[in-house]
Coordinates of C-alpha atoms in Angstrom, one line a residue:
S1 CA 77.8 177.0 361.0
K2 CA 80.3 178.0 364.2
V3 CA 80.5 176.6 367.7
L4 CA 81.0 178.8 370.7
L5 CA 81.5 176.4 374.2
I6 CA 81.0 178.4 377.3
D7 CA 82.7 176.5 380.0
A8 CA 83.1 172.7 380.4
G9 CA 82.6 171.5 384.5
G10 CA 85.1 170.1 386.1
S11 CA 85.3 168.7 389.6
A12 CA 87.8 168.7 392.6
S13 CA 88.6 164.8 391.8
E14 CA 91.0 165.2 389.1
E15 CA 90.0 161.5 388.2
F16 CA 86.9 162.3 386.9
D17 CA 87.4 164.3 383.3
T18 CA 84.2 165.8 382.2
G19 CA 85.8 167.2 379.1
E20 CA 86.3 163.4 378.5
S21 CA 83.1 161.8 379.8
I22 CA 80.6 164.6 379.6
I23 CA 81.3 167.0 377.1
A24 CA 83.0 165.2 374.0
P25 CA 80.4 162.8 373.8
F26 CA 77.8 165.2 373.9
L27 CA 79.3 167.4 371.5
R28 CA 80.1 164.4 369.0
L29 CA 76.8 163.1 369.2
R30 CA 75.5 166.2 367.5
K31 CA 78.5 165.3 365.0
I32 CA 80.5 168.3 366.1
N33 CA 84.2 167.5 365.9
H34 CA 85.6 171.2 365.8
V35 CA 84.6 173.6 368.4
D36 CA 85.7 177.2 366.8
Y37 CA 85.7 179.6 370.7
L38 CA 86.3 178.4 373.7
L39 CA 85.2 180.3 376.5
V40 CA 86.2 180.1 380.3
S41 CA 83.6 182.6 382.1
H42 CA 85.3 181.9 385.4
P43 CA 88.9 180.1 386.7
R44 CA 87.0 178.1 388.7
V45 CA 87.7 174.3 388.7
D46 CA 83.8 173.6 388.2
H47 CA 84.0 176.1 384.9
Y48 CA 87.5 175.4 383.4
G49 CA 87.9 171.8 384.9
G50 CA 86.7 169.5 381.8
M51 CA 88.0 172.2 379.1
K52 CA 91.8 170.6 378.8
T53 CA 90.5 167.9 376.9
I54 CA 88.3 169.9 374.3
V55 CA 91.3 172.0 373.7
E56 CA 93.4 169.0 372.8
D57 CA 90.5 167.3 370.7
F58 CA 88.4 169.6 369.1
S59 CA 91.3 172.0 367.3
P60 CA 89.7 175.4 369.1
S61 CA 90.5 178.7 367.0
E62 CA 90.6 180.8 370.0
F63 CA 90.3 180.6 373.5
W64 CA 88.3 183.5 375.8
S65 CA 88.3 184.6 379.4
G66 CA 88.3 187.3 381.7
P67 CA 91.5 188.8 383.1
G68 CA 91.5 186.7 386.1
E69 CA 94.1 184.2 387.0
G70 CA 93.7 180.8 387.7
R71 CA 95.6 179.7 390.7
T72 CA 96.0 176.1 390.2
A73 CA 98.5 173.5 388.6
R74 CA 95.1 172.4 386.5
Y75 CA 94.3 175.6 385.3
R76 CA 98.4 176.3 384.3
E77 CA 97.9 173.0 382.6
L78 CA 94.8 173.9 380.5
E79 CA 96.9 178.0 379.5
E80 CA 99.7 175.2 378.7
A81 CA 97.4 173.2 376.5
V82 CA 96.6 176.5 375.0
R83 CA 99.8 177.4 374.0
K84 CA 100.9 174.2 372.4
K85 CA 98.4 174.0 370.6
G86 CA 98.5 177.7 368.8
V87 CA 95.0 178.4 370.0
K88 CA 94.8 182.0 369.7
R89 CA 93.9 183.7 372.9
A90 CA 91.8 186.7 373.8
L91 CA 90.7 188.7 377.3
L92 CA 87.6 189.9 377.2
S93 CA 86.2 193.1 378.5
S94 CA 82.4 194.3 378.9
R95 CA 85.0 198.0 376.9
D96 CA 85.2 195.8 374.4
P97 CA 82.5 196.1 371.0
C98 CA 80.0 193.1 370.1
R99 CA 81.1 190.3 367.7
L100 CA 78.6 189.4 365.4
I101 CA 79.0 185.8 364.4
E102 CA 77.1 183.7 361.8
G103 CA 74.3 186.3 362.6
V104 CA 74.7 185.8 366.1
N105 CA 75.7 188.9 368.6
V106 CA 77.8 188.1 371.3
C107 CA 78.5 190.9 374.0
V108 CA 80.4 190.5 376.9
L109 CA 78.2 192.8 379.6
Y110 CA 80.7 192.0 382.6
S111 CA 84.2 191.4 383.2
P112 CA 86.5 192.0 386.1
D113 CA 88.8 195.4 385.8
D114 CA 91.8 193.5 387.1
R115 CA 94.0 190.4 387.1
A116 CA 93.6 189.6 391.0
N117 CA 89.5 189.7 390.3
D118 CA 88.2 186.0 389.3
S119 CA 85.2 187.3 389.4
S120 CA 83.0 186.1 386.3
V121 CA 82.3 187.0 382.8
V122 CA 79.0 187.6 381.6
T123 CA 78.3 187.1 377.9
R124 CA 74.3 187.9 375.9
L125 CA 74.1 186.1 373.0
S126 CA 71.4 187.5 370.7
F127 CA 69.7 186.1 367.7
G128 CA 67.2 187.5 366.1
R129 CA 64.6 188.2 368.5
V130 CA 66.1 185.6 370.8
S131 CA 68.4 186.3 373.5
F132 CA 70.2 184.3 376.1
L133 CA 72.2 185.4 379.0
F134 CA 75.6 183.4 380.5
A135 CA 75.7 184.5 384.2
G136 CA 78.6 182.6 385.4
D137 CA 79.5 182.9 388.8
I138 CA 78.4 186.1 389.6
E139 CA 77.2 187.6 392.7
R140 CA 75.1 190.5 394.5
K141 CA 77.8 192.9 394.3
E142 CA 78.6 192.1 390.1
E143 CA 74.8 192.4 389.8
E144 CA 74.5 195.6 390.9
I145 CA 77.3 197.0 389.0
L146 CA 75.7 195.2 385.4
L147 CA 72.3 196.7 386.5
Q148 CA 74.1 200.1 387.1
S149 CA 75.9 199.9 383.6
K150 CA 72.5 200.3 382.1
E151 CA 73.5 197.2 379.6
D152 CA 70.8 195.5 378.3
T153 CA 70.3 192.3 380.4
S154 CA 67.2 191.1 379.1
S155 CA 67.0 187.5 377.9
H156 CA 64.4 184.8 376.9
V157 CA 67.2 182.0 378.5
L158 CA 69.3 182.4 381.7
K159 CA 71.8 180.5 382.8
V160 CA 71.1 181.4 386.4
P161 CA 74.3 182.8 388.5
R162 CA 76.1 181.0 391.1
H163 CA 74.2 177.6 390.5
G164 CA 71.2 179.3 392.7
S165 CA 73.2 180.4 395.3
L166 CA 71.6 183.1 398.0
S167 CA 74.5 185.4 397.3
S168 CA 72.9 186.1 393.4
S169 CA 69.4 186.3 392.0
T170 CA 68.8 189.5 393.6
E171 CA 64.9 190.5 392.7
E172 CA 66.4 193.5 391.1
F173 CA 68.7 191.6 389.2
I174 CA 65.6 189.0 388.0
A175 CA 63.7 191.5 386.9
A176 CA 65.8 193.7 384.8
V177 CA 66.5 189.8 382.9
K178 CA 62.4 188.6 382.8
P179 CA 63.9 185.2 381.4
K180 CA 61.3 182.7 380.2
L181 CA 63.8 179.6 381.1
A182 CA 65.8 179.9 384.5
V183 CA 68.4 177.0 383.9
F184 CA 70.4 176.1 387.4
S185 CA 73.7 174.3 386.6
V186 CA 73.9 172.1 389.7
G187 CA 75.3 168.8 390.4
H188 CA 73.2 165.8 391.7
R189 CA 73.0 165.5 395.1
N190 CA 75.5 168.3 395.4
P191 CA 76.4 169.2 399.3
F192 CA 75.4 173.0 399.4
G193 CA 72.1 172.3 398.8
L194 CA 72.2 174.3 395.7
P195 CA 69.6 175.1 393.7
R196 CA 68.2 176.8 397.2
E197 CA 64.5 177.2 397.4
E198 CA 64.4 180.8 397.9
V199 CA 65.8 181.6 394.7
I200 CA 63.9 178.9 392.8
S201 CA 60.7 180.8 394.3
R202 CA 62.2 184.1 393.0
Y203 CA 62.0 182.7 389.3
Q204 CA 59.1 181.3 390.1
A205 CA 57.4 184.6 391.1
A206 CA 58.9 186.2 387.9
G207 CA 57.1 183.6 386.0
S208 CA 60.2 181.6 384.5
E209 CA 59.9 178.1 384.1
I210 CA 62.7 176.3 386.1
F211 CA 65.0 174.1 384.5
S212 CA 68.2 172.1 386.5
T213 CA 71.0 169.8 385.5
D214 CA 70.4 167.8 388.6
E215 CA 66.5 166.9 387.6
D216 CA 66.3 167.3 383.9
G217 CA 69.9 166.1 382.6
A218 CA 71.2 168.0 379.6
I219 CA 68.8 170.7 378.4
V220 CA 68.8 171.9 375.0
V221 CA 67.2 175.1 373.7
E222 CA 67.4 176.0 369.4
T223 CA 66.2 178.8 368.1
D224 CA 65.7 180.4 364.4
G225 CA 65.2 184.1 366.0
E226 CA 61.5 184.1 365.9
R227 CA 60.7 181.2 368.4
F228 CA 62.5 178.7 370.7
L229 CA 62.0 175.1 371.0
Y230 CA 63.6 173.3 374.6
W231 CA 63.5 169.8 375.6
T232 CA 65.3 168.0 378.2
Y233 CA 67.4 164.5 378.5
R234 CA 66.2 162.9 381.8
R235 CA 62.5 164.5 382.5
E236 CA 61.7 164.5 378.4
R237 CA 60.3 168.1 379.1
R238 CA 59.4 169.5 375.6
G239 CA 57.8 172.9 374.7
T240 CA 58.1 175.9 372.2
L241 CA 57.8 179.6 373.4
S242 CA 58.0 183.0 371.5
P243 CA 59.6 186.1 372.6

């Protein structure tokens, strides 16, 4: 099988490496010692901060990102690690065709048009009848562009954009995606009050089951293409759903 890792967390403090302390142990627990594809959806530290460790320790074959450039020394260190390891670089664009990897269709639905734009890449993965949408940090304006593009955004599992901020997850976007599982990636007791209750209510009104990493810990979703099952580490929630 192939392994694609989308983002690797990160914090403003360089003293805590999410790649070393969270992502790498989780991968090794699942007997994953090699990652084929790395994708940084957004050149902000809460998305790429832990990626350097993964580049150095998991022998990736390809490093994917949008055209936006990271503006920090830490991002330049990540790019230097990619260069030193001889990892193939790929700049993602919504104009690129989808890639079929081990039966999984990987499609870039949105990517900023220029290097000065640090907006997120949006990626949709589909396998059989089941689909996943990783919406990164897009905000209302990018959601509108995505919906106007007529791309198929409908997905059973959604990584909610912008950590559940009020600046994203419009009712129109949620209605187009129609997620059965809405997953909020947020830090425990984060100072931004995320996810916002108003946003959670929008997904609940659309019939989505709500998960958040601050309360559920790691959230695992597996599929055979016909149905998908999920479980969480902290609250030990389990279930099986069909498309």
